[in-house]
XYZ file of C-alpha atoms in Angstrom:
397
model
C -15.212 -43.954 23.062
C -18.070 -46.690 23.382
C -16.462 -49.800 22.059
C -20.449 -50.960 20.953
C -20.244 -47.941 18.562
C -17.080 -49.172 16.749
C -17.381 -48.930 13.159
C -13.945 -50.798 12.379
C -14.366 -54.181 11.502
C -10.970 -56.023 11.234
C -11.466 -59.672 10.117
C -11.234 -61.938 7.755
C -13.226 -60.779 4.405
C -15.321 -58.340 6.698
C -16.925 -55.448 5.382
C -15.039 -52.059 5.933
C -17.485 -49.585 6.975
C -16.122 -47.540 4.199
C -14.880 -49.399 0.989
C -12.540 -46.910 -0.247
C -10.312 -46.661 -3.380
C -11.851 -49.582 -5.153
C -14.324 -47.537 -6.847
C -13.001 -47.984 -10.421
C -12.741 -52.112 -10.224
C -16.145 -51.871 -8.937
C -17.384 -49.909 -11.632
C -15.982 -52.393 -13.852
C -17.226 -55.179 -12.312
C -21.043 -53.269 -12.379
C -20.843 -52.848 -16.493
C -19.581 -56.816 -16.625
C -22.586 -57.916 -14.795
C -24.865 -55.791 -17.144
C -23.506 -56.484 -20.011
C -23.545 -60.531 -19.075
C -27.630 -59.866 -19.134
C -27.428 -58.136 -22.514
C -25.586 -61.541 -23.846
C -22.349 -59.446 -24.406
C -18.963 -61.016 -24.269
C -17.140 -59.615 -20.993
C -13.574 -61.297 -19.691
C -13.334 -62.751 -16.765
C -11.318 -61.067 -13.939
C -8.581 -62.125 -11.181
C -7.644 -60.241 -8.531
C -4.499 -60.160 -7.444
C -2.698 -59.432 -4.483
C -1.057 -59.864 -0.839
C -2.937 -61.003 2.215
C -4.947 -58.302 3.835
C -5.529 -56.319 0.630
C -9.599 -56.882 0.645
C -9.671 -59.652 -2.464
C -12.313 -61.274 -0.539
C -14.145 -57.859 0.357
C -14.450 -57.226 -3.450
C -15.692 -60.494 -4.231
C -18.212 -59.908 -1.581
C -19.103 -56.602 -3.066
C -19.710 -58.092 -6.466
C -21.667 -60.989 -5.145
C -24.054 -58.455 -3.590
C -24.010 -55.973 -7.021
C -24.560 -59.379 -8.775
C -27.498 -60.388 -7.113
C -29.275 -57.018 -7.175
C -28.766 -57.059 -11.057
C -30.914 -60.431 -10.883
C -27.558 -62.737 -11.475
C -27.684 -66.380 -9.611
C -24.151 -66.070 -7.693
C -21.778 -68.942 -6.549
C -19.513 -68.606 -4.256
C -16.361 -70.822 -3.507
C -13.119 -71.117 -1.848
C -10.730 -72.913 -3.056
C -9.251 -75.394 -0.121
C -5.950 -77.081 -0.723
C -7.228 -80.610 -0.683
C -10.548 -80.778 -2.945
C -10.871 -80.977 -6.551
C -12.633 -78.147 -8.547
C -15.288 -80.568 -9.601
C -16.070 -81.197 -5.929
C -16.486 -77.554 -5.186
C -18.635 -77.092 -7.578
C -20.846 -79.874 -8.332
C -23.005 -78.828 -5.305
C -23.013 -75.434 -6.342
C -24.258 -76.161 -9.669
C -27.058 -78.198 -8.329
C -28.193 -75.574 -5.799
C -27.982 -73.177 -9.024
C -30.304 -75.490 -11.172
C -32.878 -75.977 -8.815
C -33.312 -72.104 -8.607
C -33.513 -72.022 -11.939
C -36.072 -74.744 -12.732
C -38.906 -72.715 -11.230
C -38.886 -70.742 -14.432
C -41.103 -72.099 -16.821
C -39.458 -71.264 -20.345
C -36.126 -72.750 -18.586
C -37.645 -76.429 -17.595
C -36.075 -78.503 -20.642
C -32.854 -76.490 -20.436
C -32.453 -77.181 -17.059
C -33.277 -80.451 -17.213
C -30.617 -81.125 -19.806
C -28.170 -79.234 -17.597
C -29.020 -81.662 -14.336
C -28.159 -84.241 -16.788
C -24.922 -83.323 -18.128
C -23.951 -82.888 -14.611
C -25.123 -85.948 -13.669
C -22.867 -87.408 -16.129
C -20.072 -85.352 -14.861
C -20.296 -86.537 -11.573
C -20.270 -90.058 -12.919
C -17.040 -89.514 -14.860
C -15.406 -88.059 -11.958
C -16.857 -90.170 -9.455
C -18.288 -87.117 -7.411
C -21.708 -87.413 -5.702
C -23.772 -84.721 -3.713
C -27.132 -85.183 -2.209
C -29.978 -85.912 -5.255
C -27.326 -85.257 -7.856
C -27.008 -88.812 -7.844
C -30.530 -89.870 -7.903
C -32.903 -87.317 -9.386
C -31.928 -87.863 -13.191
C -30.165 -90.060 -15.683
C -27.343 -89.115 -17.223
C -26.941 -87.669 -20.460
C -24.925 -90.310 -22.500
C -21.821 -88.189 -24.648
C -22.404 -85.145 -22.549
C -19.595 -84.256 -19.901
C -18.721 -88.032 -19.535
C -15.616 -88.470 -21.256
C -13.296 -88.032 -17.999
C -11.499 -85.529 -19.962
C -11.814 -82.661 -17.306
C -11.187 -79.639 -19.806
C -13.673 -81.201 -22.377
C -16.657 -82.288 -19.522
C -16.683 -79.029 -17.569
C -16.455 -76.657 -20.740
C -19.723 -79.031 -21.918
C -21.310 -78.918 -18.365
C -20.822 -74.812 -18.226
C -22.324 -74.234 -21.538
C -25.285 -76.304 -20.705
C -25.748 -74.405 -17.438
C -25.038 -71.052 -19.458
C -28.135 -71.902 -21.562
C -30.211 -72.913 -18.801
C -29.486 -69.506 -17.240
C -30.161 -67.605 -20.097
C -33.592 -69.498 -21.124
C -34.534 -68.080 -17.312
C -33.556 -64.663 -18.582
C -30.777 -64.512 -15.488
C -27.205 -64.512 -15.480
C -24.960 -66.562 -13.333
C -21.966 -65.198 -11.676
C -19.236 -67.748 -10.327
C -16.857 -66.312 -7.674
C -13.840 -68.334 -6.557
C -11.414 -67.287 -3.517
C -8.029 -68.340 -3.188
C -7.401 -69.231 -7.052
C -3.955 -70.634 -6.077
C -4.648 -73.107 -3.995
C -6.543 -74.798 -7.315
C -4.832 -78.060 -8.617
C -2.876 -77.252 -12.299
C -5.176 -79.698 -14.240
C -8.431 -77.803 -12.233
C -7.086 -74.303 -12.986
C -6.500 -75.168 -16.643
C -10.055 -77.142 -16.839
C -11.739 -73.792 -15.828
C -9.885 -71.412 -18.110
C -10.604 -73.486 -21.016
C -14.355 -73.573 -19.689
C -14.679 -69.884 -19.606
C -12.925 -69.419 -22.719
C -16.244 -71.603 -24.296
C -18.429 -69.583 -22.398
C -16.822 -66.058 -23.342
C -17.353 -67.482 -27.026
C -20.664 -68.471 -26.688
C -21.790 -65.351 -25.320
C -24.011 -66.940 -22.590
C -24.651 -64.768 -19.626
C -21.749 -66.402 -17.511
C -19.411 -64.213 -15.506
C -16.277 -65.281 -13.427
C -14.405 -63.155 -10.699
C -11.777 -64.799 -9.180
C -9.076 -63.689 -6.269
C -5.597 -65.163 -5.366
C -1.953 -64.276 -4.734
C 0.223 -62.724 -7.017
C 1.260 -65.943 -8.467
C -2.105 -66.594 -10.121
C -1.111 -64.965 -13.132
C 1.550 -66.959 -14.089
C 0.058 -70.060 -12.816
C -2.820 -69.527 -15.388
C -0.264 -68.661 -18.380
C 1.116 -71.850 -17.181
C -2.179 -73.651 -17.431
C -3.081 -72.030 -20.863
C -0.949 -69.950 -22.606
C -4.137 -67.665 -23.851
C -5.078 -67.000 -20.307
C -2.980 -63.824 -20.322
C -5.907 -62.761 -23.289
C -8.704 -64.316 -21.720
C -8.505 -62.799 -18.106
C -8.302 -59.252 -16.777
C -5.852 -59.071 -13.930
C -6.858 -55.999 -11.699
C -4.168 -55.821 -8.834
C -5.278 -55.005 -5.745
C -3.079 -53.554 -3.260
C -2.441 -50.740 -0.216
C -4.747 -47.565 -1.156
C -3.815 -44.321 -2.149
C -2.569 -41.992 1.204
C -5.949 -40.137 0.432
C -7.869 -43.143 0.304
C -6.452 -44.501 3.239
C -7.234 -41.226 5.284
C -10.925 -41.501 3.877
C -11.238 -45.290 5.060
C -10.600 -44.050 8.566
C -12.082 -40.352 8.647
C -15.444 -41.451 7.016
C -16.540 -43.947 9.145
C -15.497 -41.970 12.777
C -17.198 -39.038 11.373
C -20.256 -41.153 10.430
C -20.505 -41.954 14.053
C -20.116 -38.147 15.174
C -16.596 -38.396 16.639
C -13.846 -36.826 14.733
C -10.218 -37.668 14.559
C -6.780 -35.540 14.020
C -5.226 -34.907 10.835
C -1.713 -35.895 12.899
C -3.388 -39.157 14.141
C -4.026 -40.311 10.372
C -0.642 -39.430 9.443
C 0.727 -41.429 12.151
C -1.799 -44.461 11.043
C -0.599 -44.292 7.507
C 2.747 -44.347 8.428
C 1.943 -47.694 10.628
C -0.002 -49.391 8.348
C 1.348 -48.720 5.012
C -2.223 -48.234 3.791
C -2.822 -51.645 3.818
C -6.634 -52.108 4.293
C -6.688 -54.869 7.036
C -4.565 -53.024 8.689
C -6.180 -49.734 8.808
C -9.174 -51.392 10.258
C -6.862 -52.940 12.797
C -5.569 -49.275 13.858
C -8.852 -47.918 13.628
C -10.481 -50.555 15.750
C -8.046 -49.829 18.871
C -7.784 -46.203 18.306
C -11.488 -45.730 18.529
C -11.529 -47.999 21.711
C -8.618 -45.654 22.936
C -10.194 -42.820 22.439
C -11.749 -40.251 24.912
C -14.313 -37.423 24.405
C -15.108 -37.908 21.063
C -11.667 -37.479 19.359
C -8.725 -39.583 18.121
C -5.825 -37.716 18.624
C -2.036 -38.744 18.293
C -1.513 -39.939 21.064
C -4.108 -42.495 20.595
C -3.030 -43.405 17.939
C 0.676 -44.046 19.115
C -0.972 -46.191 21.718
C -3.132 -47.825 19.305
C -0.084 -49.198 17.804
C 0.901 -51.340 20.711
C -2.704 -53.149 20.738
C -2.682 -53.357 16.997
C 0.486 -55.347 16.444
C -0.142 -57.439 19.477
C -3.711 -58.603 17.823
C -1.830 -59.155 14.673
C 1.235 -60.904 16.275
C -1.324 -63.235 18.135
C -3.779 -63.658 15.116
C -3.484 -62.706 11.582
C 0.674 -63.448 11.455
C 0.619 -66.342 14.025
C -1.743 -68.605 12.069
C 0.254 -68.216 9.329
C 3.755 -69.020 10.546
C 2.294 -71.899 12.526
C 1.617 -73.311 9.007
C 5.488 -74.022 8.605
C 7.627 -76.720 9.063
C 10.878 -75.939 11.284
C 12.918 -75.815 8.219
C 10.315 -73.551 6.117
C 10.200 -71.097 9.280
C 14.115 -71.176 9.227
C 13.985 -70.233 5.277
C 11.152 -67.422 5.922
C 13.387 -66.082 9.159
C 16.324 -66.110 6.870
C 14.517 -63.614 4.441
C 13.308 -61.225 6.955
C 16.881 -61.322 8.282
C 17.824 -59.843 5.246
C 15.684 -56.468 5.639
C 12.898 -55.427 3.236
C 12.729 -57.743 0.023
C 11.905 -58.605 -2.357
C 14.685 -61.269 -1.875
C 17.481 -62.855 -4.377
C 16.916 -66.878 -3.840
C 20.827 -66.836 -3.833
C 21.214 -64.343 -1.198
C 18.682 -66.723 1.289
C 20.734 -69.791 -0.014
C 24.187 -67.792 1.536
C 22.510 -66.688 4.705
C 21.568 -70.503 5.176
C 24.422 -72.092 3.868
C 22.884 -74.056 1.404
C 22.400 -73.781 -2.367
C 19.385 -72.599 -4.498
C 19.333 -75.903 -6.071
C 19.064 -77.455 -2.640
C 16.510 -75.291 -1.170
C 14.400 -75.642 -4.380
C 11.475 -78.054 -3.003
C 11.707 -76.193 0.380
C 11.000 -72.992 -1.453
C 8.401 -74.626 -3.558
C 6.544 -75.799 -0.332
C 6.408 -72.648 1.090
C 4.696 -71.168 -2.278
C 2.331 -73.758 -2.260
C 1.065 -72.671 1.489
C 0.959 -69.436 0.151
C 3.638 -67.469 2.272
C 5.694 -66.359 -0.371
C 5.704 -66.014 -4.195
C 8.421 -65.477 -7.156
C 7.487 -61.423 -8.306
C 10.155 -62.243 -10.935
C 12.951 -64.836 -11.953
C 15.414 -65.216 -8.858
C 13.484 -63.080 -6.550
C 11.203 -64.285 -3.550
C 8.784 -62.090 -1.689
C 6.587 -62.527 1.450
C 2.451 -63.128 0.322
C 1.586 -61.426 3.824
C 2.584 -57.419 4.066
C 5.077 -56.796 7.224
C 5.627 -60.032 7.558
C 9.355 -59.659 7.548
C 8.708 -57.080 10.657
C 6.547 -59.671 12.682
C 9.568 -62.312 12.218
C 11.795 -59.756 13.576
C 9.750 -58.857 16.437
C 9.141 -62.611 17.678
C 11.986 -64.639 16.066
C 15.182 -63.008 16.150
C 17.135 -61.061 19.205
C 18.361 -58.093 18.750
C 21.391 -58.766 20.242
C 22.995 -61.185 18.300
C 20.911 -61.815 15.370
C 20.117 -65.321 16.227
C 16.734 -66.909 15.855
C 14.521 -67.979 18.719
C 12.300 -70.188 16.457
């Protein structure tokens, strides 16, 4: 069928044509957005899930909803090599300048800008005119203690938003990459905001280990946050995610083809988009049938191997690759750390640093004590296809 009209959009954070199976999360976010404007406490939320389940898509949807409701939105992605202060400073500066056009908020905005200047000075951060436009506010957000200073800064920003009759929604993706001290400070600041019922909302997204990381940072994090788990779709929702976009373009798809797609993708949203994309391009005469779905598997798998999977594998060192290939050889996970050690002829203790590095790179996580699993769905199958020969089980990595 005409590729120009292909409705499917496989890509990092790309909005699918049909956001199926996530309505409960979206509805709860909508309630939180409205409650914030009424100065009612709302628990911050942290979306947890593997790669490819649509966490970033949900953050993008919430950004759209919040902006439509009158919130100002700051969206940041946590990289592995920058501090939270570096990420937030330009976003808060932009936010405050937007609030400054409201006459009733000018005084509060000015105070918040001075607090931002103090914060930047305390942690030696600069961003454009922030270091030049206002004088620092002595004694506010300038102690050098990140937990205390970030809390004071958030309160100042929240009060400025309240004075302007607006809300502030902060979205942070890839939360697992925040430094432990930064995550702890963020939790403390969100706790303070919640106590004061200021119109500030937080939605984060990260890999499954974020819940444990948050608990390690601050014990009360488990009571502060909601942790919606974003996983593969239910079968009915997965079928809708394929069928609805196809029908909207005036085409059809057989039930057998849908069953084949479900079987191959295990209902993971990113893979559904990739299979749908390939099925559309292969199909003829306005209908996707079983043969099209089977043929699409070859193209979809090739594209995933050359992109989605490969870019993650290439971040690993040779020794780290050896570790994950040993995992894949054991079959479907989760895997016992001791079994991986046995397969590599080493002890769990000696492999600890290597395992920790792979976790820090976001490739694996520990779903329970002593267990390890991949953060990327079907990654074990990729490794077996490409790095383990079928005849003797040896690695080609």
